[in-house]
Coordinates of C-alpha atoms in Angstrom, one line a residue:
Chain A
M1284 CA 73.6 42.9 -28.3
E1285 CA 70.7 44.4 -30.2
F1286 CA 68.6 41.5 -29.0
A1287 CA 68.5 42.9 -25.5
P1288 CA 65.9 45.6 -26.3
I1289 CA 63.9 43.0 -28.2
S1290 CA 63.7 40.7 -25.3
V1291 CA 62.8 43.6 -23.0
Y1292 CA 60.2 44.6 -25.5
L1293 CA 58.8 41.0 -25.5
V1294 CA 58.5 41.0 -21.7
I1295 CA 56.8 44.4 -21.7
S1296 CA 54.3 43.4 -24.4
L1297 CA 53.5 40.2 -22.6
L1298 CA 52.8 42.2 -19.4
L1299 CA 50.7 44.7 -21.3
S1300 CA 48.5 42.0 -22.9
L1301 CA 48.1 40.3 -19.6
I1302 CA 46.9 43.6 -18.1
L1303 CA 44.5 44.2 -20.9
V1304 CA 42.9 40.7 -20.4
G1305 CA 42.9 41.1 -16.6
V1306 CA 41.2 44.5 -16.5
S1307 CA 38.0 43.1 -18.0
F1308 CA 37.9 40.4 -15.3
L1309 CA 38.1 43.1 -12.6
F1310 CA 35.3 45.2 -13.9
A1311 CA 32.9 42.8 -15.6
S1312 CA 29.9 41.5 -13.7
S1313 CA 29.9 37.7 -13.4
S1314 CA 26.2 37.4 -12.4
N1315 CA 24.9 35.7 -15.6
L1316 CA 27.6 33.1 -15.9
A1317 CA 25.2 30.4 -14.7
Y1318 CA 23.0 31.0 -17.7
P1319 CA 23.6 27.7 -19.8
E1320 CA 22.9 29.1 -23.3
K1321 CA 25.8 31.4 -22.9
L1322 CA 28.2 28.5 -22.5
S1323 CA 27.0 26.5 -25.4
A1324 CA 28.7 26.4 -28.8
Y1325 CA 27.5 29.0 -31.3
E1326 CA 26.0 27.4 -34.4
C1327 CA 23.9 30.2 -35.9
G1328 CA 21.4 29.8 -33.2
F1329 CA 20.7 26.1 -33.8
D1330 CA 21.9 23.1 -31.8
P1331 CA 25.0 21.5 -33.5
F1332 CA 24.0 19.0 -36.1
D1333 CA 26.8 16.4 -35.7
D1334 CA 30.0 15.6 -34.1
A1335 CA 32.7 18.3 -34.4
R1336 CA 35.2 15.6 -35.5
S1337 CA 34.8 15.7 -39.2
R1338 CA 37.0 14.6 -42.0
F1339 CA 39.9 16.9 -42.6
D1340 CA 40.6 18.2 -46.0
I1341 CA 43.9 17.0 -47.5
R1342 CA 44.3 20.4 -49.2
F1343 CA 45.3 22.0 -46.0
Y1344 CA 48.2 19.7 -45.8
L1345 CA 49.1 20.3 -49.4
V1346 CA 49.1 24.1 -48.8
S1347 CA 51.2 23.8 -45.7
I1348 CA 53.7 21.5 -47.4
L1349 CA 54.0 24.0 -50.3
F1350 CA 54.5 26.7 -47.7
I1351 CA 57.3 24.8 -46.0
I1352 CA 59.0 24.2 -49.4
F1353 CA 58.6 27.7 -50.9
G1354 CA 58.9 29.2 -47.6
A1355 CA 58.2 32.4 -45.7
T1356 CA 59.0 33.5 -42.2
V1357 CA 57.1 32.0 -39.4
S1358 CA 58.0 33.7 -36.1
N1359 CA 61.7 32.9 -35.8
Q1360 CA 61.6 29.9 -38.2
V1361 CA 62.7 30.7 -41.7
I1362 CA 62.0 27.9 -44.0
L1363 CA 63.7 26.5 -47.0
E1364 CA 63.6 28.4 -50.2
V1365 CA 63.6 32.0 -48.9
T1366 CA 66.3 30.9 -46.4
F1367 CA 68.6 30.2 -49.4
L1368 CA 67.7 33.4 -51.1
F1369 CA 68.5 35.8 -48.2
P1370 CA 72.3 35.2 -48.0
W1371 CA 72.4 35.1 -51.8
A1372 CA 70.7 38.4 -52.1
V1373 CA 73.0 40.0 -49.5
S1374 CA 76.3 38.7 -51.0
L1375 CA 75.4 38.9 -54.7
K1376 CA 78.1 41.5 -55.3
K1377 CA 80.8 39.2 -54.1
I1378 CA 79.9 36.0 -55.6
G1379 CA 79.5 37.4 -59.1
L1380 CA 78.0 35.7 -62.1
F1381 CA 78.9 32.2 -61.0
G1382 CA 76.9 32.6 -57.8
F1383 CA 74.1 34.2 -59.7
W1384 CA 73.8 31.3 -62.1
S1385 CA 74.1 28.7 -59.3
M1386 CA 71.0 30.2 -57.7
M1387 CA 69.3 30.4 -61.0
V1388 CA 69.8 26.6 -61.3
F1389 CA 68.4 26.1 -57.8
L1390 CA 65.4 28.3 -58.7
L1391 CA 64.9 26.4 -62.0
I1392 CA 64.7 23.1 -60.2
L1393 CA 62.3 24.6 -57.7
T1394 CA 60.2 26.1 -60.5
I1395 CA 59.9 22.7 -62.1
G1396 CA 58.6 21.4 -58.8
F1397 CA 56.1 24.3 -58.9
I1398 CA 55.1 23.5 -62.4
Y1399 CA 54.5 19.9 -61.3
E1400 CA 52.3 21.1 -58.5
W1401 CA 50.4 23.3 -60.7
K1402 CA 49.8 20.8 -63.4
K1403 CA 48.9 18.1 -60.8
G1404 CA 46.2 20.5 -59.5
A1405 CA 47.5 20.9 -56.0
L1406 CA 47.0 24.6 -56.2
D1407 CA 43.3 24.4 -57.2
W1408 CA 40.9 25.2 -54.5
E1409 CA 37.9 24.2 -56.5
Chain B
M331 CA 87.8 26.3 -62.3
F332 CA 84.6 24.3 -62.7
D333 CA 85.0 23.5 -66.4
N334 CA 86.4 20.1 -65.8
D335 CA 84.0 19.4 -63.0
F336 CA 81.1 19.8 -65.3
L337 CA 82.7 17.5 -67.8
A338 CA 83.5 14.9 -65.2
L339 CA 80.0 15.1 -63.7
L340 CA 78.3 14.8 -67.1
P341 CA 76.6 11.4 -66.5
E342 CA 75.1 12.7 -63.2
T343 CA 74.1 16.0 -64.7
F344 CA 72.5 14.2 -67.7
L345 CA 70.5 11.9 -65.5
V346 CA 69.3 14.7 -63.3
S347 CA 68.1 16.8 -66.2
A348 CA 66.6 13.9 -68.0
T349 CA 64.7 13.0 -64.9
I350 CA 63.4 16.5 -64.6
L351 CA 62.3 16.5 -68.2
L352 CA 60.6 13.2 -67.8
L353 CA 58.8 14.6 -64.8
I354 CA 57.4 17.5 -66.8
Y355 CA 56.5 15.3 -69.7
G356 CA 54.8 12.8 -67.4
V357 CA 52.7 15.4 -65.5
V358 CA 51.7 17.4 -68.6
Y359 CA 50.8 14.3 -70.6
S360 CA 48.9 12.5 -67.8
T361 CA 46.8 15.6 -66.9
S362 CA 46.1 16.8 -70.4
K363 CA 42.5 16.5 -71.6
Q364 CA 43.4 15.7 -75.3
H365 CA 45.0 12.4 -74.3
A366 CA 42.1 11.5 -72.0
A367 CA 44.5 11.4 -69.0
Q368 CA 45.8 7.9 -69.8
P369 CA 48.1 6.4 -67.3
N370 CA 51.6 6.2 -68.9
V371 CA 53.7 4.5 -66.3
R372 CA 55.0 2.0 -68.9
N373 CA 55.9 4.8 -71.3
I374 CA 57.8 6.7 -68.6
A375 CA 59.5 3.5 -67.6
W376 CA 60.8 2.9 -71.1
L377 CA 62.0 6.5 -71.4
G378 CA 63.6 6.2 -68.0
L379 CA 65.3 3.1 -69.1
C380 CA 66.7 4.9 -72.1
C381 CA 67.9 7.7 -69.9
I382 CA 69.8 5.3 -67.6
F383 CA 71.2 3.6 -70.6
I384 CA 72.5 6.8 -72.1
T385 CA 73.9 7.7 -68.7
L386 CA 75.7 4.4 -68.7
I387 CA 77.2 5.2 -72.1
L388 CA 78.2 8.6 -71.0
L389 CA 79.9 7.1 -68.0
V390 CA 81.7 4.4 -69.9
T391 CA 83.0 6.8 -72.6
Q392 CA 83.9 9.5 -70.1
P393 CA 87.4 11.0 -70.8
I394 CA 88.1 11.9 -67.2
T395 CA 88.6 8.9 -65.1
T396 CA 90.6 10.1 -62.0
A397 CA 89.7 13.4 -60.5
N398 CA 88.7 15.2 -57.3
L399 CA 85.7 17.4 -58.0
C400 CA 83.9 20.4 -56.5
Y401 CA 86.4 21.4 -53.9
N402 CA 87.2 17.8 -53.0
N403 CA 83.6 16.9 -52.4
F404 CA 83.5 14.2 -55.0
I405 CA 86.1 11.8 -56.3
L406 CA 86.3 9.8 -59.5
D407 CA 88.6 6.8 -59.7
N408 CA 88.5 3.2 -60.8
F409 CA 86.5 2.2 -57.7
T410 CA 83.7 4.7 -58.2
F411 CA 83.7 4.0 -62.0
S412 CA 83.1 0.2 -61.5
F413 CA 80.6 0.7 -58.8
K414 CA 78.6 3.3 -60.9
V415 CA 78.5 0.9 -63.8
G416 CA 77.3 -1.8 -61.6
L417 CA 74.7 0.4 -60.1
L418 CA 73.3 1.6 -63.4
I419 CA 73.2 -1.9 -64.9
S420 CA 71.3 -3.2 -61.9
T421 CA 68.9 -0.3 -62.0
I422 CA 68.3 -1.1 -65.7
C423 CA 67.6 -4.7 -64.8
T424 CA 65.2 -3.7 -62.0
I425 CA 63.2 -1.4 -64.2
L426 CA 63.2 -4.1 -67.0
M427 CA 61.7 -6.7 -64.7
C428 CA 59.0 -4.3 -63.4
L429 CA 57.6 -3.4 -66.9
Q430 CA 55.0 -6.1 -66.8
Y431 CA 54.0 -5.1 -63.3
F432 CA 53.3 -1.6 -64.7
Q433 CA 51.2 -3.1 -67.4
Q434 CA 49.1 -5.2 -65.0
E435 CA 48.8 -2.5 -62.4
A436 CA 48.1 0.5 -64.6
G437 CA 47.2 2.6 -61.5
T438 CA 50.8 2.8 -60.4
P439 CA 51.8 6.5 -60.4
F440 CA 54.3 7.4 -63.0
E441 CA 56.2 9.4 -60.3
S442 CA 57.6 6.1 -58.9
I443 CA 59.8 5.8 -62.0
I444 CA 60.9 9.4 -61.6
L445 CA 61.7 8.7 -58.0
I446 CA 63.7 5.6 -58.9
L447 CA 65.7 7.7 -61.4
M448 CA 66.2 10.4 -58.8
S449 CA 67.4 7.9 -56.2
T450 CA 69.7 6.4 -58.8
C451 CA 71.2 9.9 -59.3
S452 CA 71.7 10.3 -55.7
M453 CA 73.3 6.9 -55.4
M454 CA 75.8 7.9 -58.1
F455 CA 76.6 10.9 -56.1
L456 CA 76.9 8.7 -53.0
I457 CA 79.3 6.3 -54.6
S458 CA 81.6 9.2 -55.5
A459 CA 81.1 11.2 -52.3
Y460 CA 84.4 12.2 -50.8
D461 CA 83.2 14.3 -47.9
L462 CA 81.0 13.5 -44.9
I463 CA 78.6 16.2 -45.8
A464 CA 78.3 15.2 -49.5
M465 CA 77.9 11.6 -48.3
Y466 CA 75.1 12.5 -45.9
L467 CA 73.2 14.7 -48.4
A468 CA 73.4 11.9 -51.0
I469 CA 72.1 9.4 -48.5
E470 CA 69.2 11.6 -47.5
L471 CA 68.1 12.3 -51.1
Q472 CA 68.2 8.6 -51.8
S473 CA 66.2 7.7 -48.7
L474 CA 63.6 10.4 -49.2
C475 CA 62.9 8.9 -52.6
F476 CA 62.7 5.5 -51.0
Y477 CA 60.2 6.5 -48.3
V478 CA 57.9 7.8 -51.0
I479 CA 58.0 4.7 -53.2
A480 CA 57.7 2.3 -50.3
A481 CA 54.3 4.0 -49.5
S482 CA 53.4 4.5 -53.1
K483 CA 50.5 2.0 -53.2
R484 CA 48.0 4.2 -51.3
N485 CA 45.1 1.8 -51.1
S486 CA 47.1 -0.9 -49.5
E487 CA 47.5 -0.9 -45.7
F488 CA 50.7 -2.9 -45.9
S489 CA 52.4 -0.4 -48.2
T490 CA 51.4 2.5 -46.0
E491 CA 52.7 0.7 -42.9
A492 CA 55.9 -0.1 -44.7
G493 CA 56.4 3.5 -45.8
L494 CA 55.8 4.8 -42.4
K495 CA 58.1 2.3 -40.7
Y496 CA 60.8 2.9 -43.2
F497 CA 60.5 6.6 -42.8
L498 CA 60.8 6.5 -39.0
L499 CA 63.6 4.1 -38.8
G500 CA 65.4 5.7 -41.8
A501 CA 65.2 9.1 -40.2
F502 CA 66.4 7.7 -36.9
S503 CA 69.4 6.0 -38.6
S504 CA 70.2 9.2 -40.5
G505 CA 70.1 11.1 -37.3
I506 CA 72.6 8.6 -35.7
L507 CA 74.8 8.9 -38.8
L508 CA 74.7 12.7 -38.7
F509 CA 75.6 12.7 -35.0
G510 CA 78.5 10.5 -35.8
C511 CA 79.6 12.9 -38.5
S512 CA 79.3 15.9 -36.2
M513 CA 81.3 14.1 -33.5
I514 CA 84.1 13.4 -36.0
Y515 CA 84.0 16.9 -37.2
G516 CA 84.0 18.3 -33.7
F517 CA 87.0 16.3 -32.6
T518 CA 89.1 16.5 -35.8
G519 CA 87.9 19.7 -37.5
V520 CA 87.7 18.2 -40.9
T521 CA 84.9 16.5 -42.9
N522 CA 86.9 15.6 -46.0
L523 CA 87.6 11.9 -46.2
E524 CA 91.1 12.4 -47.4
E525 CA 92.0 14.7 -44.6
L526 CA 90.5 12.3 -42.2
A527 CA 92.5 9.5 -43.7
K528 CA 95.7 11.4 -43.1
I529 CA 94.8 12.0 -39.5
F530 CA 93.8 8.4 -38.9
T531 CA 96.9 7.0 -40.6
I532 CA 99.1 8.9 -38.2
Q533 CA 97.0 7.8 -35.3
A534 CA 97.2 4.1 -36.4
F535 CA 100.8 3.9 -37.2
G536 CA 102.4 6.5 -35.0
P537 CA 105.7 8.3 -35.6
S538 CA 107.5 5.1 -36.6
S539 CA 105.5 5.0 -39.9
N540 CA 107.0 5.9 -43.2
V541 CA 104.7 8.8 -43.6
S542 CA 107.2 11.6 -44.3
L543 CA 105.9 14.5 -42.2
E544 CA 107.6 16.9 -39.9
P545 CA 108.1 15.4 -36.5
N546 CA 106.5 18.5 -35.0
F547 CA 103.3 17.9 -36.8
L548 CA 103.4 14.2 -35.9
Q549 CA 103.8 15.0 -32.2
T550 CA 100.9 17.4 -32.2
T551 CA 98.7 14.9 -33.9
Q552 CA 99.7 12.2 -31.4
L553 CA 99.0 14.6 -28.5
F554 CA 95.7 15.5 -30.1
F555 CA 94.7 11.8 -30.3
E556 CA 95.6 11.0 -26.8
S557 CA 93.3 13.7 -25.6
H558 CA 90.5 13.3 -28.1
S559 CA 90.4 9.6 -29.1
S560 CA 87.3 8.9 -27.1
G561 CA 85.2 11.5 -29.0
V562 CA 86.6 10.3 -32.3
F563 CA 85.8 6.7 -31.3
L564 CA 82.2 7.7 -30.5
G565 CA 81.9 9.3 -33.9
I566 CA 83.1 6.3 -35.7
L567 CA 80.8 4.1 -33.7
F568 CA 77.8 6.2 -34.5
I569 CA 78.6 6.4 -38.2
A570 CA 79.1 2.6 -38.2
V571 CA 75.7 2.1 -36.5
G572 CA 74.0 4.5 -38.9
F573 CA 75.4 2.6 -41.9
L574 CA 74.6 -0.8 -40.4
F575 CA 71.0 0.4 -40.0
K576 CA 70.9 1.3 -43.7
I577 CA 72.2 -2.0 -44.9
T578 CA 70.0 -4.0 -42.4
A579 CA 72.8 -5.7 -40.5
V580 CA 71.5 -7.6 -37.5
P581 CA 71.0 -5.7 -34.3
F582 CA 69.6 -2.9 -36.5
H583 CA 67.6 -4.9 -39.0
M584 CA 64.1 -4.7 -37.4
W585 CA 62.5 -2.7 -40.2
A586 CA 63.7 -4.7 -43.1
P587 CA 61.3 -7.7 -43.1
D588 CA 58.2 -5.5 -42.6
V589 CA 59.3 -3.0 -45.2
Y590 CA 60.3 -5.6 -47.7
E591 CA 57.1 -7.5 -47.3
G592 CA 54.7 -4.5 -47.2
S593 CA 56.0 -2.4 -50.1
P594 CA 54.9 -3.3 -53.6
T595 CA 57.0 -6.1 -55.1
Y596 CA 58.8 -4.0 -57.7
V597 CA 59.9 -1.7 -54.9
T598 CA 61.1 -4.6 -52.8
A599 CA 63.1 -5.8 -55.7
F600 CA 64.6 -2.3 -56.1
F601 CA 65.3 -2.0 -52.4
S602 CA 67.1 -5.3 -52.0
I603 CA 69.2 -4.9 -55.2
V604 CA 70.3 -1.3 -55.8
P605 CA 70.9 0.6 -52.6
K606 CA 73.1 -2.2 -51.2
I607 CA 75.6 -1.5 -54.0
A608 CA 75.9 2.2 -53.3
L609 CA 75.9 1.8 -49.5
I610 CA 78.6 -0.8 -49.6
A611 CA 80.7 1.5 -51.9
I612 CA 80.5 4.4 -49.5
M613 CA 81.0 2.2 -46.5
L614 CA 84.2 0.9 -48.0
R615 CA 85.3 4.4 -48.8
V616 CA 84.6 5.7 -45.3
F617 CA 85.8 2.7 -43.2
I618 CA 88.6 1.1 -45.2
Y619 CA 90.0 4.3 -46.7
S620 CA 89.3 6.9 -44.1
F621 CA 88.9 5.3 -40.7
Y622 CA 91.4 2.6 -41.2
D623 CA 91.4 1.8 -37.6
P624 CA 90.8 -1.3 -35.5
T625 CA 88.1 0.3 -33.4
W626 CA 85.2 -0.4 -35.8
Q627 CA 86.4 -3.9 -36.7
Q628 CA 85.0 -5.7 -33.7
L629 CA 81.6 -4.1 -34.3
F630 CA 81.5 -5.3 -37.8
V631 CA 82.7 -8.8 -36.8
F632 CA 79.9 -8.9 -34.3
C633 CA 77.3 -7.7 -36.8
S634 CA 78.5 -10.1 -39.4
I635 CA 78.2 -13.1 -37.0
A636 CA 74.8 -12.0 -35.8
S637 CA 73.4 -11.3 -39.2
M638 CA 74.5 -14.7 -40.5
I639 CA 72.9 -16.5 -37.5
L640 CA 69.7 -14.5 -37.6
G641 CA 69.4 -14.7 -41.3
A642 CA 69.7 -18.5 -41.1
F643 CA 67.4 -19.1 -38.2
A644 CA 64.7 -16.5 -38.7
A645 CA 64.2 -17.5 -42.3
L646 CA 63.6 -21.1 -41.2
S647 CA 60.1 -20.3 -39.9
Q648 CA 58.9 -17.9 -42.6
K649 CA 56.0 -18.8 -44.8
K650 CA 55.8 -15.7 -47.0
V651 CA 58.1 -15.4 -49.9
K652 CA 59.0 -11.8 -49.7
R653 CA 59.7 -12.0 -45.9
L654 CA 61.9 -15.0 -46.4
L655 CA 63.8 -13.1 -49.1
A656 CA 64.2 -10.3 -46.7
Y657 CA 65.7 -12.5 -44.1
S658 CA 67.9 -14.2 -46.7
S659 CA 69.2 -10.7 -47.7
I660 CA 70.0 -10.0 -44.1
G661 CA 72.0 -13.2 -44.0
H662 CA 73.8 -12.2 -47.2
V663 CA 74.6 -8.8 -45.7
G664 CA 76.3 -10.8 -42.9
Y665 CA 78.3 -12.7 -45.5
L666 CA 79.3 -9.4 -47.1
L667 CA 80.4 -8.0 -43.7
I668 CA 82.8 -10.9 -43.4
G669 CA 84.8 -9.4 -46.2
F670 CA 84.5 -6.1 -44.5
S671 CA 85.8 -7.2 -41.2
C672 CA 89.0 -8.6 -42.6
G673 CA 90.2 -5.3 -43.8
T674 CA 92.7 -6.9 -46.1
I675 CA 92.8 -6.5 -49.9
E676 CA 91.7 -10.1 -50.3
G677 CA 88.8 -9.3 -47.9
I678 CA 87.7 -6.3 -49.9
Q679 CA 88.1 -8.2 -53.2
S680 CA 86.0 -11.1 -51.9
L681 CA 83.4 -8.7 -50.7
L682 CA 83.1 -7.1 -54.1
I683 CA 82.9 -10.5 -55.8
A684 CA 80.2 -11.6 -53.3
L685 CA 78.3 -8.3 -53.9
F686 CA 78.3 -8.9 -57.6
I687 CA 77.0 -12.4 -57.3
Y688 CA 74.5 -11.4 -54.7
V689 CA 73.1 -8.8 -57.0
L690 CA 73.0 -11.3 -59.9
M691 CA 71.1 -13.9 -57.8
T692 CA 68.7 -11.3 -56.4
I693 CA 67.8 -10.0 -59.8
N694 CA 67.1 -13.5 -60.9
V695 CA 65.0 -14.4 -57.9
F696 CA 62.9 -11.2 -57.9
A697 CA 62.4 -11.6 -61.6
I698 CA 60.8 -15.0 -60.8
V699 CA 58.7 -13.6 -58.0
L700 CA 57.5 -10.8 -60.2
A701 CA 56.7 -13.2 -63.0
L702 CA 54.6 -15.3 -60.7
R703 CA 52.7 -12.4 -59.1
E704 CA 49.6 -12.7 -61.3
N705 CA 47.7 -14.8 -58.7
R706 CA 49.1 -13.0 -55.7
L707 CA 52.1 -15.1 -55.0
K708 CA 52.4 -14.6 -51.3
Y709 CA 53.2 -17.9 -49.5
I710 CA 55.9 -20.3 -50.2
S711 CA 53.4 -23.1 -50.7
D712 CA 52.1 -21.2 -53.7
F713 CA 55.1 -22.5 -55.6
G714 CA 53.6 -26.0 -55.3
A715 CA 53.8 -28.1 -58.4
L716 CA 55.5 -25.4 -60.4
A717 CA 57.7 -28.2 -61.8
K718 CA 54.6 -29.6 -63.6
T719 CA 52.9 -26.3 -64.7
N720 CA 56.1 -24.5 -65.7
P721 CA 59.1 -26.8 -65.6
V722 CA 61.7 -24.4 -67.1
L723 CA 60.9 -21.7 -64.5
A724 CA 61.0 -24.3 -61.8
L725 CA 64.4 -25.4 -62.9
T726 CA 65.6 -21.8 -63.0
M727 CA 64.3 -21.2 -59.5
S728 CA 65.9 -24.3 -58.2
I729 CA 69.3 -23.5 -59.7
T730 CA 69.1 -20.0 -58.2
M731 CA 68.2 -21.4 -54.8
F732 CA 71.1 -23.9 -55.0
S733 CA 73.3 -21.0 -55.8
Y734 CA 72.0 -19.0 -52.8
A735 CA 72.6 -22.0 -50.6
G736 CA 76.1 -22.4 -52.0
I737 CA 76.1 -25.7 -53.8
P738 CA 79.4 -26.2 -55.5
P739 CA 79.6 -25.5 -59.1
L740 CA 77.3 -22.4 -59.0
A741 CA 78.3 -18.8 -58.5
G742 CA 76.9 -18.5 -54.9
F743 CA 79.4 -21.2 -53.9
C744 CA 82.3 -19.3 -55.4
S745 CA 81.3 -16.1 -53.6
K746 CA 81.0 -17.8 -50.2
F747 CA 84.2 -19.8 -50.8
Y748 CA 86.3 -16.7 -51.5
L749 CA 84.7 -14.9 -48.5
F750 CA 85.6 -17.7 -46.1
F751 CA 89.0 -18.0 -47.8
A752 CA 89.7 -14.3 -47.1
A753 CA 88.5 -14.6 -43.5
L754 CA 90.8 -17.6 -42.9
G755 CA 93.6 -15.7 -44.6
C756 CA 93.4 -12.9 -42.1
G757 CA 92.9 -15.1 -39.1
A758 CA 89.2 -14.6 -38.5
Y759 CA 88.6 -18.2 -37.8
L760 CA 85.4 -17.7 -35.7
V761 CA 83.7 -15.7 -38.5
A762 CA 84.6 -18.3 -41.1
F763 CA 83.4 -21.1 -38.8
V764 CA 80.0 -19.3 -38.1
G765 CA 79.7 -18.5 -41.8
I766 CA 80.1 -22.1 -42.9
L767 CA 77.7 -23.3 -40.2
T768 CA 75.0 -20.8 -41.0
S769 CA 75.4 -21.5 -44.7
V770 CA 74.7 -25.2 -44.0
I771 CA 71.6 -24.3 -42.0
S772 CA 70.3 -21.9 -44.6
C773 CA 70.5 -24.7 -47.2
F774 CA 67.4 -26.1 -45.4
Y775 CA 65.1 -23.3 -46.5
Y776 CA 66.6 -22.7 -49.8
I777 CA 66.2 -26.3 -50.8
R778 CA 62.7 -26.4 -49.3
F779 CA 61.7 -24.3 -52.3
V780 CA 62.9 -27.1 -54.6
K781 CA 61.1 -29.7 -52.5
I782 CA 57.9 -27.7 -52.7
M783 CA 58.2 -27.2 -56.4
Y784 CA 59.0 -30.7 -57.4
F785 CA 57.6 -33.1 -54.8
D786 CA 54.6 -31.4 -53.2
T787 CA 51.1 -31.7 -54.6
P788 CA 49.2 -28.6 -53.5
K789 CA 45.5 -28.5 -52.6
T790 CA 44.9 -25.7 -55.1
W791 CA 46.8 -25.7 -58.3
I792 CA 47.8 -22.2 -59.2
L793 CA 48.3 -21.5 -62.9
Y794 CA 50.5 -18.5 -63.7
K795 CA 50.3 -16.4 -66.8
P796 CA 53.4 -16.5 -69.0
M797 CA 56.0 -13.8 -68.3
D798 CA 57.0 -11.1 -70.8
R799 CA 60.1 -11.0 -73.0
E800 CA 62.1 -8.6 -70.9
K801 CA 62.0 -10.8 -67.8
S802 CA 62.7 -14.0 -69.6
I803 CA 65.8 -12.4 -71.2
L804 CA 66.9 -11.2 -67.8
L805 CA 66.3 -14.6 -66.2
G806 CA 68.1 -16.4 -69.0
F807 CA 71.1 -14.2 -68.8
T808 CA 71.4 -14.2 -65.0
L809 CA 70.9 -17.9 -64.9
F810 CA 73.6 -18.4 -67.5
C811 CA 76.0 -16.2 -65.4
I812 CA 75.2 -18.1 -62.2
T813 CA 75.6 -21.5 -63.7
F814 CA 78.7 -20.9 -65.8
F815 CA 80.5 -18.4 -63.6
F816 CA 83.0 -21.0 -62.4
L817 CA 84.2 -21.7 -66.0
Y818 CA 85.6 -18.2 -66.5
P819 CA 85.7 -16.2 -63.3
S820 CA 88.9 -14.2 -64.1
P821 CA 87.4 -11.1 -65.5
L822 CA 85.4 -10.5 -62.4
F823 CA 88.5 -11.2 -60.3
L824 CA 90.6 -8.8 -62.3
V825 CA 88.0 -6.0 -62.0
T826 CA 87.4 -6.5 -58.3
H827 CA 91.1 -6.7 -57.6
K828 CA 91.6 -3.4 -59.5
M829 CA 88.8 -1.8 -57.5
A830 CA 90.2 -3.0 -54.2
L831 CA 93.7 -1.8 -55.1
S832 CA 92.4 1.6 -56.2
L833 CA 90.6 1.9 -52.9
C834 CA 93.5 0.9 -50.7
L835 CA 96.5 2.3 -52.5

């Protein structure tokens, strides 16, 4: 039931941001839109040297895969490792030592994966 | 509570920890500056071999032979024991035959060995899985390792394509399997295979059976099945389709030839030997033990007939060796499914015999293919005049091919004979008829190898380097087994009979 205020809050913030964007349209003068230099891409004053489609660095993929594995919260999507840690942290009192050591084994395996990444140089950004 | 569980899962635990240690060893050693970052695939492969061997010893000497573990998620009995032994031995054979490959292609990443070990672990878990969720998780761990090693040769387009194709279709089939599991769970409320077996027994035999339960419970179960049977049926159907995808039975085989051809040869050898064992084990557990029910039988009969026919006819027009072997393995899956679709103890026993002999023959044939890969053995015509350049190898190859085709005194004949015998014994005359017909047709392309090796004079003579000791020992041993199987088949018969009994009773 506590999600109702959140959804109301979402709608209100959407409206507010639309208003903030819309107000500038109301009051700004559109007389110099025809000026072509204003519509060109900004490359420190020069014309662009080459095509915008360049090779993509594999390291971005590596970082994002690591992010998916070791996890954090992305909007409403909670990803792998931290997902397992949340219920464990909340119920640690009930599950006792056995639960504690089970999670330690999980973290150990994950840490070994991390050591592998580190040694392999996936975390180096030059 | 878990003391005995740890003891009973000792082989698996050992293999997992050994794999992890190997991973750390490999990554530290291969990136360290003192050792000049030398590629150490072969080293890791030997160590991995030792790990699997120790696991095998642990498994054989294990004190606990019959148990239900981890809240009924895993089971140990005679059936799982024999299957695990078979799985580990065939993994050892596969790694042994790949050693020379790693020497020649030093660029192979050492992680592929780690992944092979990891997937072996997951297949051991898969064999002893006793719950739909445990089964699915083991299958996924195994397939994730497979996707990676299928695409492990990064500079080859074919390998990349194979990995991608395998990934997409594997994920699709896992999705189907998972949907089937969730349907079963949704309509029965249990995922444990033993509980499912109880429910399905009552459904199949009704109140008149000897199952001693209160009549009240029986009545409610009957009522339950009258109202829910369509959902349960759908669940079984989807699980069956998922599994048939995984073992490349015919309407769901599309990925197999491309994946087998595209991935590196040692990966193909691994794919066509090892996962079949684990998947057949869990399929027997799920379908024969749990869902003992006529609904899936027609599907398996259809797939069996279709696989045999396609395996025979599609292989006729193949020119590439690995593709032909892929179609031949599809055909053999069809033969295995004959034993499946009988559902009798004789059927299961003949299936297990056929599986054993199939693995034996496949190890042999892939050892030959790996031995001849020095000059990029790709087309069948590259075997030309092998009888003159390497007569012993040509003889080995021809005996194996005769065995594949089912020529009388060899092991392949025995396996097919018992399969057809079981099919006739349970009244599946059509399946036996199609099986005999397709096995006659498939003789054509198996014997064509012999014709090419002995009677063709090729335009370019290809000379192959001699093979290493490991492969020659493997070849000699498997050839001995294939040739002289008929003299003393009773051990295998006893073992398989015991396995079939422990599954069914």
